CSV table of C-alpha atoms in Angstrom, one decimal:
chain,number,residue,atom,x,y,z
A,280,MET,CA,0.0,0.0,0.0
A,281,THR,CA,1.6,3.3,-1.1
A,282,ILE,CA,0.7,6.7,0.2
A,283,ASP,CA,-1.1,7.5,-3.1
A,284,GLN,CA,-3.2,4.3,-2.9
A,285,ALA,CA,-4.1,5.1,0.7
A,286,TYR,CA,-5.3,8.6,-0.2
A,287,ALA,CA,-7.2,7.1,-3.2
A,288,GLN,CA,-9.1,4.8,-0.9
A,289,ALA,CA,-9.9,7.6,1.5
A,290,GLU,CA,-11.1,9.8,-1.3
A,291,ALA,CA,-13.3,6.9,-2.7
A,292,ILE,CA,-14.9,6.6,0.7
A,293,THR,CA,-15.5,10.3,0.9
A,294,ARG,CA,-16.9,10.5,-2.6
A,295,THR,CA,-19.4,7.7,-1.8
A,296,GLU,CA,-20.4,8.5,1.7
A,297,ALA,CA,-20.1,12.3,2.1
A,298,ARG,CA,-23.3,13.1,0.3
A,299,ASN,CA,-23.2,16.7,1.5
A,300,PHE,CA,-19.6,17.4,2.4
A,301,TYR,CA,-18.1,16.3,-0.8
A,302,TYR,CA,-19.7,19.2,-2.7
A,303,GLY,CA,-17.5,21.5,-0.7
A,304,ILE,CA,-14.4,19.3,-0.5
A,305,ARG,CA,-14.2,19.2,-4.3
A,306,LEU,CA,-13.6,23.0,-4.2
A,307,LEU,CA,-10.2,22.6,-2.4
A,308,PRO,CA,-6.9,22.3,-4.2
A,309,PRO,CA,-5.6,18.7,-4.7
A,310,ALA,CA,-3.3,18.6,-1.6
A,311,LYS,CA,-5.9,19.9,0.8
A,312,ARG,CA,-8.7,17.8,-0.8
A,313,LYS,CA,-6.6,14.6,-0.2
A,314,GLY,CA,-6.0,15.6,3.4
A,315,LEU,CA,-9.6,16.4,4.2
A,316,CYS,CA,-10.8,13.2,2.5
A,317,ALA,CA,-8.4,11.3,4.7
A,318,LEU,CA,-9.8,12.9,7.9
A,319,TYR,CA,-13.4,12.4,6.7
A,320,ALA,CA,-12.8,8.7,5.9
A,321,LEU,CA,-11.6,8.1,9.5
A,322,ALA,CA,-14.4,10.2,11.0
A,323,ARG,CA,-16.9,8.2,8.9
A,324,ARG,CA,-15.5,4.9,10.1
A,325,ILE,CA,-15.9,6.0,13.7
A,326,ASP,CA,-19.5,7.1,13.1
A,327,ASP,CA,-20.3,3.9,11.2
A,328,ILE,CA,-19.2,1.8,14.2
A,329,GLY,CA,-21.7,3.6,16.3
A,330,ASP,CA,-24.5,3.1,13.8
A,331,ASP,CA,-23.7,-0.6,13.0
A,332,GLU,CA,-26.2,-3.3,14.0
A,333,ALA,CA,-23.4,-5.3,15.6
A,334,PRO,CA,-23.6,-6.3,19.3
A,335,LEU,CA,-22.7,-3.5,21.8
A,336,ALA,CA,-19.5,-5.4,23.0
A,337,GLU,CA,-18.3,-5.6,19.4
A,338,LYS,CA,-18.8,-1.9,18.7
A,339,THR,CA,-17.1,-1.0,21.9
A,340,SER,CA,-14.2,-3.2,21.0
A,341,ALA,CA,-14.0,-1.6,17.5
A,342,LEU,CA,-13.9,1.9,19.0
A,343,ALA,CA,-11.1,0.8,21.4
A,344,ASP,CA,-9.2,-0.5,18.4
A,345,VAL,CA,-9.4,2.8,16.7
A,346,ARG,CA,-8.1,4.5,19.8
A,347,LYS,CA,-5.2,2.1,19.9
A,348,GLN,CA,-4.4,2.8,16.2
A,349,LEU,CA,-4.5,6.5,16.8
A,350,SER,CA,-2.1,6.2,19.7
A,351,ASP,CA,0.6,4.6,17.4
A,352,ILE,CA,-0.6,5.9,14.1
A,353,ASP,CA,2.7,5.8,12.3
A,354,ALA,CA,2.9,2.1,12.8
A,355,THR,CA,-0.4,1.3,11.2
A,356,THR,CA,-0.9,-0.4,7.8
A,357,ASP,CA,-4.6,0.4,7.6
A,358,PRO,CA,-5.1,2.5,4.4
A,359,VAL,CA,-7.2,5.1,6.0
A,360,MET,CA,-4.9,5.4,9.0
A,361,VAL,CA,-1.9,5.6,6.6
A,362,ALA,CA,-3.6,8.6,4.8
A,363,VAL,CA,-4.4,10.3,8.1
A,364,ALA,CA,-0.9,9.8,9.4
A,365,ASP,CA,0.6,11.4,6.3
A,366,THR,CA,-1.9,14.2,6.5
A,367,ALA,CA,-0.9,14.8,10.1
A,368,ARG,CA,2.7,15.1,9.0
A,369,ARG,CA,1.7,17.8,6.5
A,370,TYR,CA,-0.8,19.7,8.5
A,371,PRO,CA,-1.4,20.5,12.2
A,372,VAL,CA,-4.1,17.9,12.6
A,373,PRO,CA,-5.4,17.7,16.2
A,374,LEU,CA,-5.6,13.9,16.4
A,375,GLU,CA,-7.2,14.3,19.8
A,376,ALA,CA,-10.3,15.5,18.0
A,377,PHE,CA,-10.8,11.9,16.8
A,378,GLU,CA,-10.7,10.9,20.5
A,379,GLU,CA,-13.5,13.4,21.2
A,380,LEU,CA,-15.5,12.0,18.3
A,381,ILE,CA,-15.1,8.5,19.8
A,382,ASP,CA,-16.3,9.9,23.1
A,383,GLY,CA,-19.4,11.2,21.4
A,384,VAL,CA,-20.1,7.8,19.7
A,385,GLU,CA,-19.7,6.1,23.1
A,386,MET,CA,-22.4,8.4,24.5
A,387,ASP,CA,-24.7,7.0,21.8
A,388,LEU,CA,-23.8,3.5,22.7
A,389,SER,CA,-24.5,4.1,26.4
A,390,GLY,CA,-28.0,5.4,25.5
A,391,ALA,CA,-27.2,8.9,26.9
A,392,THR,CA,-30.0,11.4,27.0
A,393,TYR,CA,-29.8,15.2,27.5
A,394,ASP,CA,-31.7,17.1,30.1
A,395,THR,CA,-30.8,20.6,28.9
A,396,PHE,CA,-29.3,22.2,25.8
A,397,ASP,CA,-26.0,22.7,27.7
A,398,ASP,CA,-25.9,18.9,28.1
A,399,LEU,CA,-26.6,18.5,24.4
A,400,ARG,CA,-24.0,21.0,23.5
A,401,VAL,CA,-21.3,18.8,25.1
A,402,TYR,CA,-22.4,15.9,22.8
A,403,CYS,CA,-22.5,18.2,19.7
A,404,ARG,CA,-19.0,19.5,20.5
A,405,CYS,CA,-17.7,15.9,20.6
A,406,VAL,CA,-19.3,14.6,17.4
A,407,ALA,CA,-19.3,17.8,15.3
A,408,GLY,CA,-17.2,20.5,16.9
A,409,SER,CA,-14.4,18.0,16.6
A,410,ILE,CA,-15.0,17.7,12.8
A,411,GLY,CA,-14.9,21.5,12.6
A,412,ARG,CA,-11.5,21.6,14.2
A,413,LEU,CA,-10.2,18.8,12.1
A,414,CYS,CA,-11.3,20.7,8.9
A,415,LEU,CA,-9.7,23.9,10.2
A,416,SER,CA,-6.3,22.1,10.4
A,417,ILE,CA,-6.5,21.6,6.6
A,418,PHE,CA,-8.0,25.0,5.8
A,419,GLY,CA,-5.5,27.0,7.8
A,420,THR,CA,-6.4,29.3,10.7
A,421,GLY,CA,-6.0,32.8,9.3
A,422,THR,CA,-5.1,35.6,11.7
A,423,ASP,CA,-7.9,35.4,14.2
A,424,PRO,CA,-7.0,33.4,17.3
A,425,ARG,CA,-10.7,32.6,17.7
A,426,ALA,CA,-10.8,30.6,14.5
A,427,PRO,CA,-10.9,27.2,16.4
A,428,LEU,CA,-13.8,28.5,18.4
A,429,TYR,CA,-15.7,29.5,15.2
A,430,ALA,CA,-15.0,26.1,13.7
A,431,ASP,CA,-16.3,24.4,16.8
A,432,GLN,CA,-19.5,26.6,16.8
A,433,LEU,CA,-20.1,25.9,13.1
A,434,GLY,CA,-19.8,22.1,13.8
A,435,ILE,CA,-22.4,22.5,16.6
A,436,ALA,CA,-24.7,24.4,14.2
A,437,LEU,CA,-24.5,21.5,11.7
A,438,GLN,CA,-25.1,18.9,14.3
A,439,GLN,CA,-28.2,20.7,15.5
A,440,THR,CA,-29.5,20.6,11.9
A,441,ASN,CA,-28.8,16.9,11.8
A,442,ILE,CA,-30.7,16.3,15.0
A,443,LEU,CA,-33.8,18.2,13.9
A,444,ARG,CA,-33.7,16.5,10.5
A,445,ASP,CA,-33.4,13.0,12.0
A,446,ILE,CA,-35.9,13.2,15.0
A,447,ARG,CA,-38.0,10.3,13.5
A,448,GLU,CA,-35.0,8.2,12.4
A,449,ASP,CA,-33.3,8.5,15.7
A,450,LEU,CA,-36.5,7.7,17.6
A,451,LEU,CA,-36.8,4.5,15.6
A,452,LEU,CA,-33.3,3.6,16.8
A,453,GLY,CA,-34.3,4.3,20.4
A,454,ARG,CA,-32.3,7.6,20.5
A,455,VAL,CA,-33.6,11.0,21.6
A,456,TYR,CA,-31.3,13.9,21.4
A,457,LEU,CA,-33.7,16.7,22.0
A,458,PRO,CA,-33.3,18.1,25.6
A,459,THR,CA,-35.9,16.4,27.8
A,460,ALA,CA,-36.5,19.6,29.9
A,461,GLU,CA,-37.3,21.6,26.7
A,462,LEU,CA,-39.7,18.9,25.4
A,463,ALA,CA,-41.5,18.9,28.7
A,464,GLU,CA,-41.7,22.7,28.7
A,465,HIS,CA,-43.3,22.6,25.2
A,466,GLY,CA,-45.6,19.8,26.1
A,467,VAL,CA,-44.1,17.4,23.6
A,468,ARG,CA,-44.2,13.6,23.7
A,469,LEU,CA,-42.2,12.0,21.0
A,470,GLU,CA,-44.3,9.2,19.5
A,471,LEU,CA,-45.1,7.7,16.2
A,472,ASP,CA,-48.6,7.6,14.7
A,473,ASP,CA,-50.2,4.6,13.0
A,474,GLN,CA,-48.4,5.4,9.7
A,475,GLY,CA,-45.0,5.5,11.4
A,476,ALA,CA,-44.7,9.3,11.2
A,477,LEU,CA,-44.1,11.6,14.1
A,478,ASP,CA,-47.3,12.2,16.0
A,479,ASP,CA,-48.1,15.9,16.6
A,480,PRO,CA,-51.9,16.3,16.9
A,481,ASP,CA,-51.6,19.7,18.7
A,482,ALA,CA,-48.7,21.1,16.7
A,483,ARG,CA,-46.6,21.3,19.8
A,484,LEU,CA,-43.7,19.4,18.2
A,485,ALA,CA,-43.8,21.8,15.2
A,486,SER,CA,-43.7,24.8,17.6
A,487,TYR,CA,-40.7,23.2,19.4
A,488,ILE,CA,-38.9,22.5,16.2
A,489,GLU,CA,-39.3,26.1,15.1
A,490,PHE,CA,-37.9,27.2,18.4
A,491,ALA,CA,-34.9,24.8,18.2
A,492,ALA,CA,-34.2,25.8,14.6
A,493,GLY,CA,-34.1,29.4,15.6
A,494,ARG,CA,-31.4,28.6,18.1
A,495,ALA,CA,-29.5,26.6,15.5
A,496,GLU,CA,-29.6,29.6,13.2
A,497,HIS,CA,-27.9,31.6,15.9
A,498,TRP,CA,-25.1,29.0,16.0
A,499,TYR,CA,-24.6,29.4,12.3
A,500,THR,CA,-24.2,33.1,12.8
A,501,LEU,CA,-21.5,32.4,15.3
A,502,GLY,CA,-19.7,29.7,13.3
A,503,LEU,CA,-19.8,31.4,9.9
A,504,ARG,CA,-17.5,34.0,11.3
A,505,LEU,CA,-14.9,31.5,10.3
A,506,VAL,CA,-15.4,31.9,6.6
A,507,PRO,CA,-13.7,35.3,6.1
A,508,GLU,CA,-10.6,34.0,8.0
A,509,LEU,CA,-9.9,31.4,5.4
A,510,ASP,CA,-8.1,31.5,2.1
A,511,HIS,CA,-10.3,31.6,-1.0
A,512,ARG,CA,-10.6,27.9,-1.8
A,513,SER,CA,-10.9,26.9,1.9
A,514,SER,CA,-13.5,29.6,2.3
A,515,ALA,CA,-15.5,28.3,-0.6
A,516,CYS,CA,-15.3,24.7,0.7
A,517,CYS,CA,-16.4,25.7,4.2
A,518,ALA,CA,-19.2,27.9,2.9
A,519,ALA,CA,-20.5,25.1,0.6
A,520,MET,CA,-20.5,22.5,3.3
A,521,ALA,CA,-22.2,24.7,5.9
A,522,GLY,CA,-24.5,26.2,3.2
A,523,ILE,CA,-26.0,22.9,2.3
A,524,TYR,CA,-26.9,22.2,6.0
A,525,HIS,CA,-28.0,25.7,6.5
A,526,HIS,CA,-30.5,25.4,3.6
A,527,LEU,CA,-31.8,22.2,5.2
A,528,LEU,CA,-32.3,24.1,8.4
A,529,ILE,CA,-34.2,26.9,6.6
A,530,ARG,CA,-36.5,24.4,5.1
A,531,ILE,CA,-37.1,22.7,8.4
A,532,ARG,CA,-37.8,26.0,10.1
A,533,ARG,CA,-40.3,27.0,7.5
A,534,ASN,CA,-42.2,23.7,7.6
A,535,PRO,CA,-41.3,21.4,10.5
A,536,THR,CA,-43.7,18.7,9.4
A,537,GLN,CA,-41.3,17.9,6.5
A,538,VAL,CA,-39.3,15.8,8.9
A,539,TYR,CA,-42.3,13.9,10.4
A,540,GLY,CA,-42.5,11.0,7.8
A,541,GLN,CA,-39.2,10.9,6.0
A,542,ARG,CA,-35.5,12.0,6.1
A,543,LEU,CA,-35.3,15.4,4.5
A,544,SER,CA,-32.6,16.1,2.0
A,545,LEU,CA,-31.8,18.6,-0.7
A,546,PRO,CA,-31.9,17.7,-4.4
A,547,ALA,CA,-28.5,17.3,-6.0
A,548,THR,CA,-29.2,20.3,-8.2
A,549,GLU,CA,-29.7,22.5,-5.2
A,550,LYS,CA,-26.6,21.2,-3.5
A,551,GLY,CA,-24.7,22.0,-6.7
A,552,ARG,CA,-26.1,25.5,-6.7
A,553,VAL,CA,-25.0,26.1,-3.1
A,554,ALA,CA,-21.5,24.9,-3.9
A,555,LEU,CA,-21.3,27.1,-7.0
A,556,SER,CA,-22.6,30.1,-5.1
A,557,ALA,CA,-19.9,29.6,-2.5
A,558,LEU,CA,-17.3,29.3,-5.2
A,559,GLY,CA,-18.5,32.5,-6.8
A,560,ARG,CA,-18.6,34.5,-3.6
A,561,ALA,CA,-14.9,33.5,-3.0
A,562,VAL,CA,-14.1,35.0,-6.4
A,563,LEU,CA,-12.2,31.8,-7.5
A,564,PRO,CA,-11.3,30.8,-11.0
A,565,VAL,CA,-13.4,27.8,-12.0
């Protein structure tokens, strides 16, 4: 396995699995694109372990194995790890962010629930703020020392969007991420109706989703302060990745019932328009 082959495998994983992120990743120059694909491929592996239907003990063991490989990453022969190790030699990759991601997946495996938004924010920071900081290591930090904070906040914004989009799917898996104290305050009981859609006879869930989407919008405002700090291509990449999720949030906020019966996604044409718009705003040559 050569370095080039390792990167090729990581890019193939990213191209296949990163249905939203790859629209932005393609806007990076080749070296940064390879590096970000390597980081994404490992993050995807960790996430997939948590979502696998394997027994809990097997998933726990698999996460422990990833931790072990990270601790001695230069000795690994695994293609994705080889690509990550090479990326970490070329860029200031915070490998500990992968450890935080594993922490977040372990919260899922333990069946963790979240009383307040502050509790949920800890989880979001583990599973998504970590990804923001990993991306930033490839993008470059610019001159603002708060750039890692912005990257973290943007990741938290994206994760809130995921949570609101996937309320039904998560409930089917026995997972509830929405803060229990907030659900109680809004009089919401998460249940499915006879058709398998989210049950909301009094529109209380819709009202809550509008509230939570408004809060997520605030986190986008915080996190998108990162974009002007990046070079042109990195700025376009970041804006495209965040923009696709932001468009999803806008749709959810306008009509929360869209998430009741199916997993909402943007058409490929709309994702392409978001990416091209980000490219244009960065004034990049095509």
